[in-house]
Short mmCIF file of C-alpha atoms in Angstrom, two decimals:
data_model
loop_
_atom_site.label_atom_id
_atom_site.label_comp_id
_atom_site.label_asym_id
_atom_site.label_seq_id
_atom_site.Cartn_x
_atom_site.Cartn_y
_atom_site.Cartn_z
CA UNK E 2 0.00 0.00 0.00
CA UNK E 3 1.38 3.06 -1.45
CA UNK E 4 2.01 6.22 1.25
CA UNK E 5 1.93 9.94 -0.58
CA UNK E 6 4.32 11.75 1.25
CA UNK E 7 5.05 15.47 1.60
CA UNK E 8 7.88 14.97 -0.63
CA UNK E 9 5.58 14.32 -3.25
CA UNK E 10 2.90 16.66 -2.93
CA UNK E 11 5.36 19.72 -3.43
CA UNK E 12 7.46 17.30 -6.16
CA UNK E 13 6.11 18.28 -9.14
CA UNK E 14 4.26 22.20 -9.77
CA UNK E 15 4.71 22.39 -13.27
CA UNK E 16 1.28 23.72 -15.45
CA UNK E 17 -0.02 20.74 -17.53
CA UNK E 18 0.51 20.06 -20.90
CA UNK E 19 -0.91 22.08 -24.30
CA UNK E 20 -4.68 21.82 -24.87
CA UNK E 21 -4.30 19.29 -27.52
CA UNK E 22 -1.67 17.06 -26.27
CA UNK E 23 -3.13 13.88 -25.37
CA UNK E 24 -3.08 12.63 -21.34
CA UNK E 25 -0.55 9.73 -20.72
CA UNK E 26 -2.54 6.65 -19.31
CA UNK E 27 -0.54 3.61 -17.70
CA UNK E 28 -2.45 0.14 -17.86
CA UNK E 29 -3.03 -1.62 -14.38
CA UNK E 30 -3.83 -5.43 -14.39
CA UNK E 31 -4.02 -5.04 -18.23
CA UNK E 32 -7.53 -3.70 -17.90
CA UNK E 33 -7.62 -0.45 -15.94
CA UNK E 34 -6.76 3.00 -16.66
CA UNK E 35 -5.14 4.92 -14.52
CA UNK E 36 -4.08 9.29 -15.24
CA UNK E 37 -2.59 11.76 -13.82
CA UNK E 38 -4.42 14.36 -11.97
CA UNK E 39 -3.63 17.68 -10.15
CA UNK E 40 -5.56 18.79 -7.20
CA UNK E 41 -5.26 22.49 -6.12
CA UNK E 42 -1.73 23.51 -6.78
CA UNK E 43 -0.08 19.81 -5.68
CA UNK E 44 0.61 16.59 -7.61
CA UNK E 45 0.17 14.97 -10.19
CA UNK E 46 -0.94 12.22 -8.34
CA UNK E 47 -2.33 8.43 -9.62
CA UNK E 48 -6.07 8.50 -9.98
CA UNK E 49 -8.04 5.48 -12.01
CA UNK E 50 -10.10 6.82 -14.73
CA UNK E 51 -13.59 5.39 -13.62
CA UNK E 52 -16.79 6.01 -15.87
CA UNK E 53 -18.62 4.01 -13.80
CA UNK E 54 -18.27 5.92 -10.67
CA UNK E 55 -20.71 9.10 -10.42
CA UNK E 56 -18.54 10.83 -7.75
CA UNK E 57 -14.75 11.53 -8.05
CA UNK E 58 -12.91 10.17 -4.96
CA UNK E 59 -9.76 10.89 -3.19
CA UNK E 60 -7.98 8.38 -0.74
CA UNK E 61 -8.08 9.52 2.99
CA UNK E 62 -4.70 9.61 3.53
CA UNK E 63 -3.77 12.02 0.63
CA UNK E 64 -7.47 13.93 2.00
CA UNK E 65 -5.05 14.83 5.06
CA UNK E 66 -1.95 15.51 3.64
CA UNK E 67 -3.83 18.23 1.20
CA UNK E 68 -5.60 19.77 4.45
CA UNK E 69 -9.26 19.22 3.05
CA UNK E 70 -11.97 19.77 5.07
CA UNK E 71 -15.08 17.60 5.24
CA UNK E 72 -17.90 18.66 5.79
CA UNK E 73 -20.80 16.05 5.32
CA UNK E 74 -21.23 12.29 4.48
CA UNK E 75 -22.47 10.56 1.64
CA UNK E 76 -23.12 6.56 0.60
CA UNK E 77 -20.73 4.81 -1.72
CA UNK E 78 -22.07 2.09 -3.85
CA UNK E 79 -19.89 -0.72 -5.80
CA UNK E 80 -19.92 -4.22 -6.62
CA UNK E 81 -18.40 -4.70 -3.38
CA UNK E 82 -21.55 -3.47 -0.82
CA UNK E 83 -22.31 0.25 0.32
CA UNK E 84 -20.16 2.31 2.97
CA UNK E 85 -20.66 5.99 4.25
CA UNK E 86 -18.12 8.18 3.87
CA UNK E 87 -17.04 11.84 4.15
CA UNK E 88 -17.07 14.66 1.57
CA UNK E 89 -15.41 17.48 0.99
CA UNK E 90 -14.78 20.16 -1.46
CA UNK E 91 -11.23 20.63 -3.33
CA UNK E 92 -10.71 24.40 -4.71
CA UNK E 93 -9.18 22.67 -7.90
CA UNK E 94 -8.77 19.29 -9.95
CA UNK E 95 -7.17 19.23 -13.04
CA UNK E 96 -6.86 16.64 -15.98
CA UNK E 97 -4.47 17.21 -18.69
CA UNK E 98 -6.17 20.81 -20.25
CA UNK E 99 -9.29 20.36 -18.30
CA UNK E 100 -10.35 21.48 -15.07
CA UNK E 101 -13.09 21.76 -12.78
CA UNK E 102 -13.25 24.23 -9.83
CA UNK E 103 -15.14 23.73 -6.56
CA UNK E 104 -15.10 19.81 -7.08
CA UNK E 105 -17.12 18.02 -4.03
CA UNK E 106 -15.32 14.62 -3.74
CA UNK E 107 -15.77 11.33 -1.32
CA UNK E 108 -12.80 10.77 1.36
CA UNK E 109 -12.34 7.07 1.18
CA UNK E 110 -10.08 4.69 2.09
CA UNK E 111 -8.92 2.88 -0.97
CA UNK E 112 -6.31 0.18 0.24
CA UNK E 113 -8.73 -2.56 -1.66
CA UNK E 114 -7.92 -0.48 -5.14
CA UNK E 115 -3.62 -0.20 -4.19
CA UNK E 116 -3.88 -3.95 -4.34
CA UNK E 117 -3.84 -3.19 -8.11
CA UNK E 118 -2.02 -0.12 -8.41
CA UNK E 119 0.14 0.63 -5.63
CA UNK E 120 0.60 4.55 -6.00
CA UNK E 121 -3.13 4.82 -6.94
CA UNK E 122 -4.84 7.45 -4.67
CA UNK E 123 -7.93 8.39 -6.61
CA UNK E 124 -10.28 7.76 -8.74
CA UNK E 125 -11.19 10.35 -11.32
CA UNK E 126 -15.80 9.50 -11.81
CA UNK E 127 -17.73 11.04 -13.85
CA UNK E 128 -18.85 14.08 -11.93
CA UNK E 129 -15.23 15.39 -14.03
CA UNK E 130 -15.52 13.00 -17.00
CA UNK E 131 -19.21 13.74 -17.83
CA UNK E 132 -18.64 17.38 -18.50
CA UNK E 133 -16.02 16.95 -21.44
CA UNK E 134 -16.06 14.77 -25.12
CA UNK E 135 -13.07 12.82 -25.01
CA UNK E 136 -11.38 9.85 -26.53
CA UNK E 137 -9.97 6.69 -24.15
CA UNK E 138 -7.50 4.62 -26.56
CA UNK E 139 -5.64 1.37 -24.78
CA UNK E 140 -3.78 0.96 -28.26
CA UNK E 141 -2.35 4.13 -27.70
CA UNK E 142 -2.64 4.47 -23.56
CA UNK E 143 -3.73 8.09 -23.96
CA UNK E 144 -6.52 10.03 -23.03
CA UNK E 145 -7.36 13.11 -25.72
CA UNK E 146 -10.28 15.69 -24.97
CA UNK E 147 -11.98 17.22 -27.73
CA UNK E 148 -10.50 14.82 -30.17
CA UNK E 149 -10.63 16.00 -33.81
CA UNK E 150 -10.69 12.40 -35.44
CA UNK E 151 -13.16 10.68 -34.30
CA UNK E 152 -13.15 7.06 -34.23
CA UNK E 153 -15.08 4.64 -36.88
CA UNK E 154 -17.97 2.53 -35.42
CA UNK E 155 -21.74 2.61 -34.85
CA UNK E 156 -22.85 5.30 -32.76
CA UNK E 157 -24.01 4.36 -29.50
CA UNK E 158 -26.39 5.95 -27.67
CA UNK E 159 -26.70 6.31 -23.71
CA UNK E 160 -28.39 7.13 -20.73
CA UNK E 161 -27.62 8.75 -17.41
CA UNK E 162 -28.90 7.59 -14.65
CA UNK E 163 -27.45 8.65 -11.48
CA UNK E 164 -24.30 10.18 -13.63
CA UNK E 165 -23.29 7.17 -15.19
CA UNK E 166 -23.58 5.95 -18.86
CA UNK E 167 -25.96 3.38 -19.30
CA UNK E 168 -26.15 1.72 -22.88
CA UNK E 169 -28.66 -1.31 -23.72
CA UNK E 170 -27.21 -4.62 -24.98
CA UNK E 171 -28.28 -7.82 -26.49
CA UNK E 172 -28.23 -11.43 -24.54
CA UNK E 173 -29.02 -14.50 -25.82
CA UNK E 174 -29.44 -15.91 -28.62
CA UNK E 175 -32.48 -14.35 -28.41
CA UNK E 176 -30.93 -11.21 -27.86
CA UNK E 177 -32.49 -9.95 -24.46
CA UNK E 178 -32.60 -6.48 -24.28
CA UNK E 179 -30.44 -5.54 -20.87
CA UNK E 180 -28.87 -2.28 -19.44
CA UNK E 181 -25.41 -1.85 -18.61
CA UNK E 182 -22.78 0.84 -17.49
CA UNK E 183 -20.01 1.12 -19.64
CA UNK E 184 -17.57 1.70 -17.07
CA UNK E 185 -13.61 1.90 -17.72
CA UNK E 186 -13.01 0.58 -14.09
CA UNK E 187 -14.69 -2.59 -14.11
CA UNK E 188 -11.54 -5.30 -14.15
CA UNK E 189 -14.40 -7.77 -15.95
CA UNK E 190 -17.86 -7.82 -17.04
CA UNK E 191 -20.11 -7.63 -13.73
CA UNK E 192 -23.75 -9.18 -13.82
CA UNK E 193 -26.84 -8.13 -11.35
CA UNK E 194 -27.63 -11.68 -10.20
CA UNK E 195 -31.51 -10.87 -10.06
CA UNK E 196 -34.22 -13.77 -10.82
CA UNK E 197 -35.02 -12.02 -13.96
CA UNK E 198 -31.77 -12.46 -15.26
CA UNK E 199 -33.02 -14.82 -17.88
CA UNK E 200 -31.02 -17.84 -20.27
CA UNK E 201 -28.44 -15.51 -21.37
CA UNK E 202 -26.11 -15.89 -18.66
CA UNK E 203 -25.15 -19.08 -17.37
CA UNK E 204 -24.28 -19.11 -13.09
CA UNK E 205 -21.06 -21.16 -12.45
CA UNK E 206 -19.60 -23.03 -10.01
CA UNK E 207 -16.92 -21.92 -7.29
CA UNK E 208 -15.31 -18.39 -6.66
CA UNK E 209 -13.69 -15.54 -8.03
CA UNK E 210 -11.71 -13.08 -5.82
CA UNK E 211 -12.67 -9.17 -6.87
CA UNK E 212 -10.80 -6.08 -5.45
CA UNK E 213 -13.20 -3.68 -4.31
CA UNK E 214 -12.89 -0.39 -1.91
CA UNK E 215 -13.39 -2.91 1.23
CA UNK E 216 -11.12 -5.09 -0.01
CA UNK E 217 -11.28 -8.73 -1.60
CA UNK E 218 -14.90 -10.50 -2.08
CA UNK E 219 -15.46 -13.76 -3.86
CA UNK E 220 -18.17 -13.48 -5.90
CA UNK E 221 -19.60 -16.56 -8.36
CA UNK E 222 -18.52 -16.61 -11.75
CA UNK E 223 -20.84 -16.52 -14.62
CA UNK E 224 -20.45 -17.02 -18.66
CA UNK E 225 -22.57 -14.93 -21.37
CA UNK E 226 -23.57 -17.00 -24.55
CA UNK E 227 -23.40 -14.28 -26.48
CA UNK E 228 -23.22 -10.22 -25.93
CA UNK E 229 -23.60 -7.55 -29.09
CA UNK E 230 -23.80 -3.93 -28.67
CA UNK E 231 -22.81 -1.35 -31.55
CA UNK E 232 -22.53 -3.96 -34.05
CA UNK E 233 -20.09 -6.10 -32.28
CA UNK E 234 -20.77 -9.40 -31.21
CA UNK E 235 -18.97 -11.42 -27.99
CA UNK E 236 -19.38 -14.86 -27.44
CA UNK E 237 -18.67 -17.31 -24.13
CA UNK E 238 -17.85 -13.81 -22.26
CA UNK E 239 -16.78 -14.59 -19.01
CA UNK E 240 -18.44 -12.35 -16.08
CA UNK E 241 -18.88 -12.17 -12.64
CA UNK E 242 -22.24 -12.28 -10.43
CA UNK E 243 -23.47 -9.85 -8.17
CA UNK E 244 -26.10 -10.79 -5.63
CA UNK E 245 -25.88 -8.23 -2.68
CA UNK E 246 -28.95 -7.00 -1.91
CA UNK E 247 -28.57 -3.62 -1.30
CA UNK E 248 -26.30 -3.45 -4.32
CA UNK E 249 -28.99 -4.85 -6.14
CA UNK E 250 -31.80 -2.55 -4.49
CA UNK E 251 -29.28 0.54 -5.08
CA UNK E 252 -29.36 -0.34 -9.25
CA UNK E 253 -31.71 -0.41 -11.89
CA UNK E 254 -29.39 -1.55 -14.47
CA UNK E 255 -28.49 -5.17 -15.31
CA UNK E 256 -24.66 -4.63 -14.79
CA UNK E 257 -21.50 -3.45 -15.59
CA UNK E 258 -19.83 -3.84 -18.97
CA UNK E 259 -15.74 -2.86 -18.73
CA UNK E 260 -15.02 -0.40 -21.80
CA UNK E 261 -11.44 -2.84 -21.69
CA UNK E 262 -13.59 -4.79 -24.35
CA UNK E 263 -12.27 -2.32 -26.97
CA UNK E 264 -9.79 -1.02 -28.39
CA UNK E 265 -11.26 2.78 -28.25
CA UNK E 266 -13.96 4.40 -27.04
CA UNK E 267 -15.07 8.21 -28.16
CA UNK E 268 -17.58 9.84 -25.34
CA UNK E 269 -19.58 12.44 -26.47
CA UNK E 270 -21.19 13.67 -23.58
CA UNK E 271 -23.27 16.67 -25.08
CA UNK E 272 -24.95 14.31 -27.59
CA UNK E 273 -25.13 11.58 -25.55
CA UNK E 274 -23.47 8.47 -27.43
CA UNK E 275 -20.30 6.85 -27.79
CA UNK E 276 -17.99 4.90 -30.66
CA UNK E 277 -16.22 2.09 -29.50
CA UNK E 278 -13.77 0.50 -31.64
CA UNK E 279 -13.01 -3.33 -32.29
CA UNK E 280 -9.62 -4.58 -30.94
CA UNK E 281 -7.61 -6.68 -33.24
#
C-alpha cells in the first residue's frame, strides 16, 4: 500500500501540458486506466479513470496531507456493498487541459484499489468525466479531450442515470434487451444476479476473488452466450455475479460492462453516445 508523502505533494508544480496534447494513461492489471491528476496547486498524483463511478474520490490519507476539510457524508455504492463516507470540497482538480473548480469529492479509504495499483490514490468519476467529449485509446494508452478524429464505429447511444452511462445490450441468442454501465473501471464484465436475469447468462460453479474499496470479495462466476452492442458481437464472455442485496436494491441496471472490451472508445457527452472500436 502506497504512502503519498510530503515529498511528493510539493514534487512536481509544473502547469499541464498544451490543450491538444493527449493525457498519458498507464495500464493496471491489463484492464484499468489509470491518469494523472492535479488537485489544487499539488501533484500529479495516480487516480483510475472510472466512468462508472458518479462521484470523483480521493484516498483519505492524501485527503489529510492536502488539508481538506469535510464537511458532510455521503453513501458509496460498488460491486463490493455500500459504505458511508465523508465529503469534501477541493478548490481545484485538473486533468491534462481540463479542469473543474469547486469539485465536491468522497474521502475514502482505498487500500482494496492499491492492491492493483500501488501509487493509486484516486479515482477520477464522472462528476469530471461527464462534463467533457473525449477519446480513451488502450492501443495508444492516452486520453485526448476534444479529439478531432473521431473514431469509426456505430454510434451508440446512452443514458444517465445517477451520472453514469448506461447503454442497452443484447443477450441470448435471443438477444435480451439488458442495461449496462459502460464503465472503464470494471476489471471484468459484472452481472446483477436478479431472478429475472433470464437464459443468457449461465451461473457457475466456485469463486472468483474481486478487489473492491473494502477489499477482496469472492463473488460466483458466470459465462454470457453471447453479448452484441454497436454492431459487435462477444461470445462465451466470461463475467462475474453480483447478488448483494442492497447493491442490487441501489441499481436499476443489469450490470456493468468494462469499456477494456475495446480497443477505443469516443464519449460524447453533449450528444449523448459513444464509438467504441473493435480490438484486433
Amino acid at each position: 500500500m502506497g504512502i503519498v508523502g510530503s515529498a511528493l505533494l510539493a514534487a512536481v508544480m509544473a502547469a499541464p501540458g498544451p490543450a491538444d496534447a493527449p493525457v498519458p494513461l498507464s495500464v493496471v492489471t491489463g484492464r484499468l486506466l489509470v491518469v494523472p491528476v492535479w488537485l489544487d496547486d499539488a501533484g500529479p498524483f495516480e487516480f483510475l479513470l472510472d466512468t462508472g463511478t458518479s462521484a470523483t474520490i480521493v484516498d483519505s490519507s492524501l485527503v489529510e496531507r492536502l488539508g481538506l476539510a469535510a464537511h458532510d457524508r455521503a453513501t458509496l455504492v460498488g460491486p463490493g456493498g455500500t459504505a458511508v463516507v465523508r465529503r469534501a470540497r477541493l478548490g481545484r482538480l485538473t486533468v491534462g487541459p481540463k479542469s473543474v473548480e469547486g469539485l465536491e469529492v468522497l474521502c475514502a479509504d482505498m487500500g482494496g484499489v492499491r492492491r492493483v495499483g500501488a501509487r493509486i490514490v484516486g479515482v477520477l468519476g464522472q462528476d469530471v468525466l461527464g462534463r467533457f467529449d473525449y477519446l480513451l485509446s488502450y492501443e495508444r494508452r492516452h486520453l485526448r479531450f476534444d479529439p478531432d478524429d473521431v473514431i469509426a464505429g456505430a454510434r451508440v447511444p446512452f443514458e444517465r442515470h445517477d451520472g453514469r452511462m448506461v447503454v442497452e445490450v443484447a443477450l441470448g441468442k435471443e438477444g435480451d434487451a439488458r442495461r449496462f454501465v459502460l464503465d472503464s473501471g470494471a476489471s471484468s464484465v459484472f452481472v446483477f444476479d436478479r431472478p429475472s436475469l433470464g437464459a443468457g447468462v449461465r451461473r457457475e460453479v466456485g469463486r472468483v476473488e474481486v478487489q473492491t474499496f473494502r477489499g477482496a470479495r469472492p463473488l460466483r462466476p458466470g459465462r454470457i452466450g453471447r453479448l452484441a452492442l454497436g454492431g459487435q458481437e462477444f461470445v462465451e464472455l466470461l463475467a462475474v455475479l453480483v447478488d448483494d442485496p442492497q447493491r442490487l436494491a441501489a441499481s436499476s441496471e443489469d450490470g456493468l460492462l468494462p469499456t477494456s472490451l475495446f480497443a477505443s472508445v469516443y464519449f460524447d457527452n453533449r450528444d449523448r453516445f459513444v464509438r467504441l472500436e473493435r480490438r484486433p
